[in-house]
Amino acid sequence: MKNIIFYFTGTGNSLYTAKKISEKTGNPDIIKITSSAEQKIADVEADILGFVFPVYAFGPPASVERFIKKITIIKANYSFIAVTHGGGPADALLYTEKLFNEKNHRISCWFEIKMPSNYIIASDVAPEEKIIETCKLADSQIGQMTDMIISREKGPVPGSRFGGKLKTNIVHPLFVKNVQGFDKKFYFQEKCTGCGICARICPVDNIKMTYGKKPEWQHKCEQCLACINWCPEEAIQYGKGTLKRHRYHHSGVKVSELMN
């Protein structure tokens, strides 16, 4: 059986992680979780099966949750979950474990990797030297994680704390319920060149280019923030808060790798 890694990414943290795992685990199929992939998924069978995705509002991205729920049968000799996060995962791993339990599949091992935050609609990105430091530490974590995957080590889901449980069980469902309408605050400035990168990298096809070659959001957003962070002209804004904030995407990922 082949090895498979499913991943969801906006600014590249999770794709970078998936690529680094792939380099040492026999170059498995790396499959991006997109709206079109959601429609095609059915049975999944693999020797090593991995899911790599970021933590959004203390849980998995809504697209990842839908993707997992649509899988009918999961067969794998070894499976793992790796989540990237910019602050703390809260109970995201336990929340995801329940999704797989409903499929009668038990994940073999769980990992979390701290990465630079891309959530610039809430706060500015970290200084460059801090980003470099965080990425170096992440590389070390990814290396240790990959060694465990190769050795097929098993491990329990990280323990739960009251604060994490509260955030994941209350904040995350509200986020998922309302996330698709959050794009109402996105807009483009006059310096937009109409290059269409934002539309081509959106994992859920939430951006369409108008006849005037300008982006138009379709209200099925995931808040991955790929559009705002990868815009080469920094022409996309979210309200007034992002006007003076820096952009972030992982230096180990090229925009061409995210094209749908």
Short mmCIF file of C-alpha atoms in Angstrom, two decimals:
data_model
loop_
_atom_site.label_atom_id
_atom_site.label_comp_id
_atom_site.label_asym_id
_atom_site.label_seq_id
_atom_site.Cartn_x
_atom_site.Cartn_y
_atom_site.Cartn_z
CA MET A 1 0.00 0.00 0.00
CA LYS A 2 1.14 3.54 -0.69
CA ASN A 3 1.67 6.27 1.89
CA ILE A 4 -0.62 9.31 1.86
CA ILE A 5 -0.50 12.72 3.56
CA PHE A 6 -3.55 14.97 3.39
CA TYR A 7 -2.89 18.60 4.23
CA PHE A 8 -4.67 21.92 4.48
CA THR A 9 -2.72 25.15 4.29
CA GLY A 10 -3.13 28.88 3.81
CA THR A 11 0.26 30.49 4.17
CA GLY A 12 2.37 27.36 3.91
CA ASN A 13 3.14 26.23 7.47
CA SER A 14 1.31 22.92 7.12
CA LEU A 15 2.44 22.32 3.54
CA TYR A 16 6.04 22.87 4.59
CA THR A 17 5.55 20.38 7.42
CA ALA A 18 4.01 17.82 5.08
CA LYS A 19 6.88 18.23 2.59
CA LYS A 20 9.53 17.72 5.28
CA ILE A 21 7.80 14.55 6.48
CA SER A 22 7.55 13.36 2.89
CA GLU A 23 11.27 13.74 2.26
CA LYS A 24 12.09 11.03 4.82
CA THR A 25 9.10 8.73 4.52
CA GLY A 26 9.35 7.50 0.97
CA ASN A 27 7.76 10.45 -0.84
CA PRO A 28 4.11 9.65 -0.15
CA ASP A 29 1.26 11.15 -2.12
CA ILE A 30 0.68 14.64 -0.72
CA ILE A 31 -2.91 15.67 -1.30
CA LYS A 32 -4.24 19.15 -0.63
CA ILE A 33 -7.61 19.37 1.11
CA THR A 34 -9.71 21.67 -1.05
CA SER A 35 -13.40 22.09 -1.79
CA SER A 36 -13.01 19.85 -4.85
CA ALA A 37 -11.17 17.20 -2.81
CA GLU A 38 -14.09 17.20 -0.35
CA GLN A 39 -16.40 16.13 -3.15
CA LYS A 40 -14.14 13.31 -4.36
CA ILE A 41 -13.16 11.66 -1.08
CA ALA A 42 -14.58 8.23 -0.28
CA ASP A 43 -12.52 5.32 1.05
CA VAL A 44 -8.93 5.88 2.17
CA GLU A 45 -6.41 3.04 2.31
CA ALA A 46 -2.71 3.49 3.03
CA ASP A 47 0.26 1.98 4.80
CA ILE A 48 1.15 5.28 6.50
CA LEU A 49 -1.64 7.85 6.56
CA GLY A 50 -1.14 11.42 7.75
CA PHE A 51 -3.25 14.53 8.22
CA VAL A 52 -1.41 17.86 8.56
CA PHE A 53 -3.34 21.07 9.17
CA PRO A 54 -3.32 24.31 11.16
CA VAL A 55 -5.38 25.04 14.26
CA TYR A 56 -8.15 27.57 13.64
CA ALA A 57 -9.97 28.95 16.68
CA PHE A 58 -8.75 26.03 18.83
CA GLY A 59 -9.90 23.29 16.43
CA PRO A 60 -9.38 21.96 12.90
CA PRO A 61 -10.29 24.17 9.92
CA ALA A 62 -13.93 23.69 8.92
CA SER A 63 -12.81 22.28 5.57
CA VAL A 64 -10.70 19.61 7.29
CA GLU A 65 -13.59 18.67 9.56
CA ARG A 66 -15.93 18.30 6.57
CA PHE A 67 -13.29 16.30 4.70
CA ILE A 68 -12.85 13.80 7.54
CA LYS A 69 -16.59 13.42 8.02
CA LYS A 70 -17.04 12.57 4.33
CA ILE A 71 -14.55 9.70 4.39
CA THR A 72 -16.55 6.47 4.46
CA ILE A 73 -13.86 3.94 5.41
CA ILE A 74 -10.30 4.47 6.68
CA LYS A 75 -7.73 1.65 6.52
CA ALA A 76 -4.15 2.32 7.54
CA ASN A 77 -1.38 0.36 9.23
CA TYR A 78 -0.10 3.56 10.87
CA SER A 79 -1.76 6.96 10.98
CA PHE A 80 -0.82 10.30 12.47
CA ILE A 81 -2.15 13.81 12.97
CA ALA A 82 0.18 16.83 12.97
CA VAL A 83 -1.23 20.26 13.75
CA THR A 84 0.59 23.55 13.30
CA HIS A 85 -0.36 26.49 15.51
CA GLY A 86 0.76 30.00 16.26
CA GLY A 87 -0.12 30.13 19.93
CA GLY A 88 -1.70 27.06 21.42
CA PRO A 89 -3.82 24.16 20.12
CA ALA A 90 -6.09 24.01 23.18
CA ASP A 91 -8.11 20.77 22.76
CA ALA A 92 -7.86 20.66 18.95
CA LEU A 93 -6.28 17.19 18.99
CA LEU A 94 -8.96 15.69 21.22
CA TYR A 95 -11.64 17.33 19.09
CA THR A 96 -10.12 15.76 15.98
CA GLU A 97 -9.74 12.39 17.67
CA LYS A 98 -13.52 12.23 18.10
CA LEU A 99 -13.97 12.73 14.35
CA PHE A 100 -11.84 9.67 13.66
CA ASN A 101 -13.46 7.63 16.42
CA GLU A 102 -16.74 8.13 14.58
CA LYS A 103 -15.07 6.45 11.60
CA ASN A 104 -13.97 3.53 13.81
CA HIS A 105 -10.36 4.48 13.21
CA ARG A 106 -7.80 5.05 15.94
CA ILE A 107 -4.92 7.43 15.19
CA SER A 108 -1.51 5.97 16.08
CA CYS A 109 0.27 9.17 17.11
CA TRP A 110 -0.33 12.89 17.50
CA PHE A 111 1.97 15.87 17.03
CA GLU A 112 1.83 19.64 17.43
CA ILE A 113 4.29 22.11 15.91
CA LYS A 114 4.51 25.75 16.88
CA MET A 115 4.88 27.97 13.81
CA PRO A 116 4.75 31.73 13.16
CA SER A 117 1.19 33.04 13.26
CA ASN A 118 -0.40 34.30 10.03
CA TYR A 119 -3.53 35.71 11.66
CA ILE A 120 -2.82 39.33 10.83
CA ILE A 121 -6.46 40.39 11.11
CA ALA A 122 -6.01 40.09 14.89
CA SER A 123 -2.41 41.26 15.36
CA ASP A 124 0.78 42.01 13.45
CA VAL A 125 3.20 39.21 12.62
CA ALA A 126 6.27 38.67 14.79
CA PRO A 127 9.56 40.45 13.99
CA GLU A 128 11.68 38.73 11.34
CA GLU A 129 14.26 37.45 13.83
CA LYS A 130 11.50 35.87 15.92
CA ILE A 131 10.00 34.22 12.84
CA ILE A 132 13.41 32.74 11.94
CA GLU A 133 13.86 31.45 15.49
CA THR A 134 10.38 29.90 15.57
CA CYS A 135 10.92 28.19 12.21
CA LYS A 136 14.23 26.73 13.38
CA LEU A 137 12.58 25.26 16.45
CA ALA A 138 9.77 23.95 14.25
CA ASP A 139 12.32 22.22 12.01
CA SER A 140 13.69 20.44 15.07
CA GLN A 141 10.20 19.36 16.11
CA ILE A 142 9.40 18.16 12.59
CA GLY A 143 12.64 16.14 12.52
CA GLN A 144 11.79 14.41 15.80
CA MET A 145 8.25 13.81 14.64
CA THR A 146 9.42 12.29 11.36
CA ASP A 147 11.76 9.89 13.18
CA MET A 148 8.81 8.73 15.28
CA ILE A 149 6.69 8.21 12.18
CA ILE A 150 9.43 6.17 10.49
CA SER A 151 9.73 4.06 13.65
CA ARG A 152 5.92 3.87 13.81
CA GLU A 153 5.92 4.92 17.42
CA LYS A 154 2.56 5.21 19.06
CA GLY A 155 1.55 7.82 21.58
CA PRO A 156 -1.51 9.09 23.42
CA VAL A 157 -3.40 12.25 22.55
CA PRO A 158 -2.00 15.15 24.62
CA GLY A 159 -3.87 15.67 27.86
CA SER A 160 -6.75 18.07 28.17
CA ARG A 161 -6.98 21.08 30.45
CA PHE A 162 -10.11 22.90 31.52
CA GLY A 163 -9.12 26.11 29.72
CA GLY A 164 -8.34 24.28 26.50
CA LYS A 165 -11.55 22.28 26.66
CA LEU A 166 -13.55 25.47 27.21
CA LYS A 167 -11.95 27.21 24.21
CA THR A 168 -12.34 24.25 21.85
CA ASN A 169 -15.86 23.26 22.86
CA ILE A 170 -17.28 26.80 22.93
CA VAL A 171 -15.19 29.09 20.72
CA HIS A 172 -14.48 26.63 17.91
CA PRO A 173 -18.10 25.63 17.12
CA LEU A 174 -19.06 29.31 16.98
CA PHE A 175 -16.15 29.99 14.66
CA VAL A 176 -17.12 27.13 12.32
CA LYS A 177 -20.75 28.25 12.32
CA ASN A 178 -19.93 31.81 11.29
CA VAL A 179 -16.60 31.57 9.45
CA GLN A 180 -17.97 31.56 5.90
CA GLY A 181 -19.35 35.07 6.29
CA PHE A 182 -16.17 36.53 7.78
CA ASP A 183 -14.94 37.53 4.33
CA LYS A 184 -17.33 40.49 4.21
CA LYS A 185 -14.53 42.68 5.58
CA PHE A 186 -12.05 41.78 2.84
CA TYR A 187 -11.49 44.37 0.11
CA PHE A 188 -8.82 45.36 -2.39
CA GLN A 189 -7.04 48.67 -2.84
CA GLU A 190 -6.40 50.48 -6.10
CA LYS A 191 -2.89 49.02 -6.30
CA CYS A 192 -4.43 45.61 -7.04
CA THR A 193 -3.07 44.51 -10.44
CA GLY A 194 -5.66 41.81 -11.07
CA CYS A 195 -2.99 39.09 -11.16
CA GLY A 196 -5.48 36.53 -9.80
CA ILE A 197 -3.07 34.87 -7.37
CA CYS A 198 -5.58 35.26 -4.53
CA ALA A 199 -8.23 33.34 -6.50
CA ARG A 200 -5.87 30.61 -7.63
CA ILE A 201 -4.51 29.78 -4.17
CA CYS A 202 -7.79 29.87 -2.22
CA PRO A 203 -8.37 26.25 -1.07
CA VAL A 204 -12.15 26.58 -1.16
CA ASP A 205 -12.55 28.61 -4.37
CA ASN A 206 -13.92 31.52 -2.37
CA ILE A 207 -12.52 34.21 -4.67
CA LYS A 208 -13.67 34.89 -8.22
CA MET A 209 -12.10 37.45 -10.52
CA THR A 210 -14.66 39.88 -11.94
CA TYR A 211 -14.74 41.04 -15.54
CA GLY A 212 -12.61 43.94 -14.38
CA LYS A 213 -10.06 41.40 -13.14
CA LYS A 214 -10.59 42.24 -9.50
CA PRO A 215 -11.21 39.78 -6.63
CA GLU A 216 -14.71 39.14 -5.37
CA TRP A 217 -15.25 37.05 -2.24
CA GLN A 218 -18.03 34.43 -2.37
CA HIS A 219 -18.85 34.06 1.37
CA LYS A 220 -17.55 30.54 1.88
CA CYS A 221 -14.34 31.63 3.59
CA GLU A 222 -12.14 29.43 5.82
CA GLN A 223 -10.08 32.32 7.26
CA CYS A 224 -6.85 30.71 6.04
CA LEU A 225 -5.73 34.24 5.06
CA ALA A 226 -3.84 32.98 2.01
CA CYS A 227 -5.28 35.78 -0.11
CA ILE A 228 -4.16 38.63 2.11
CA ASN A 229 -0.76 37.19 2.99
CA TRP A 230 0.30 36.09 -0.49
CA CYS A 231 -0.87 39.15 -2.43
CA PRO A 232 2.35 40.43 -4.09
CA GLU A 233 1.19 44.05 -3.91
CA GLU A 234 -0.26 43.80 -0.37
CA ALA A 235 -3.42 45.20 -1.96
CA ILE A 236 -5.88 43.05 0.00
CA GLN A 237 -7.01 44.35 3.36
CA TYR A 238 -9.37 43.24 6.11
CA GLY A 239 -11.13 46.20 7.65
CA LYS A 240 -8.73 48.91 8.81
CA GLY A 241 -6.64 46.74 11.11
CA THR A 242 -4.37 45.24 8.45
CA LEU A 243 -3.44 48.47 6.68
CA LYS A 244 -0.15 48.86 8.54
CA ARG A 245 0.51 45.23 9.36
CA HIS A 246 3.14 43.02 7.77
CA ARG A 247 2.39 39.86 5.78
CA TYR A 248 3.57 36.35 6.46
CA HIS A 249 4.00 33.15 4.50
CA HIS A 250 6.47 30.34 5.09
CA SER A 251 9.77 30.94 3.33
CA GLY A 252 10.04 27.25 2.48
CA VAL A 253 6.93 27.30 0.29
CA LYS A 254 6.45 28.91 -3.11
CA VAL A 255 3.14 30.43 -4.14
CA SER A 256 3.15 28.18 -7.20
CA GLU A 257 2.85 25.16 -4.88
CA LEU A 258 -0.49 26.46 -3.63
CA MET A 259 -2.10 26.99 -7.02
CA ASN A 260 -5.33 25.03 -7.42
#
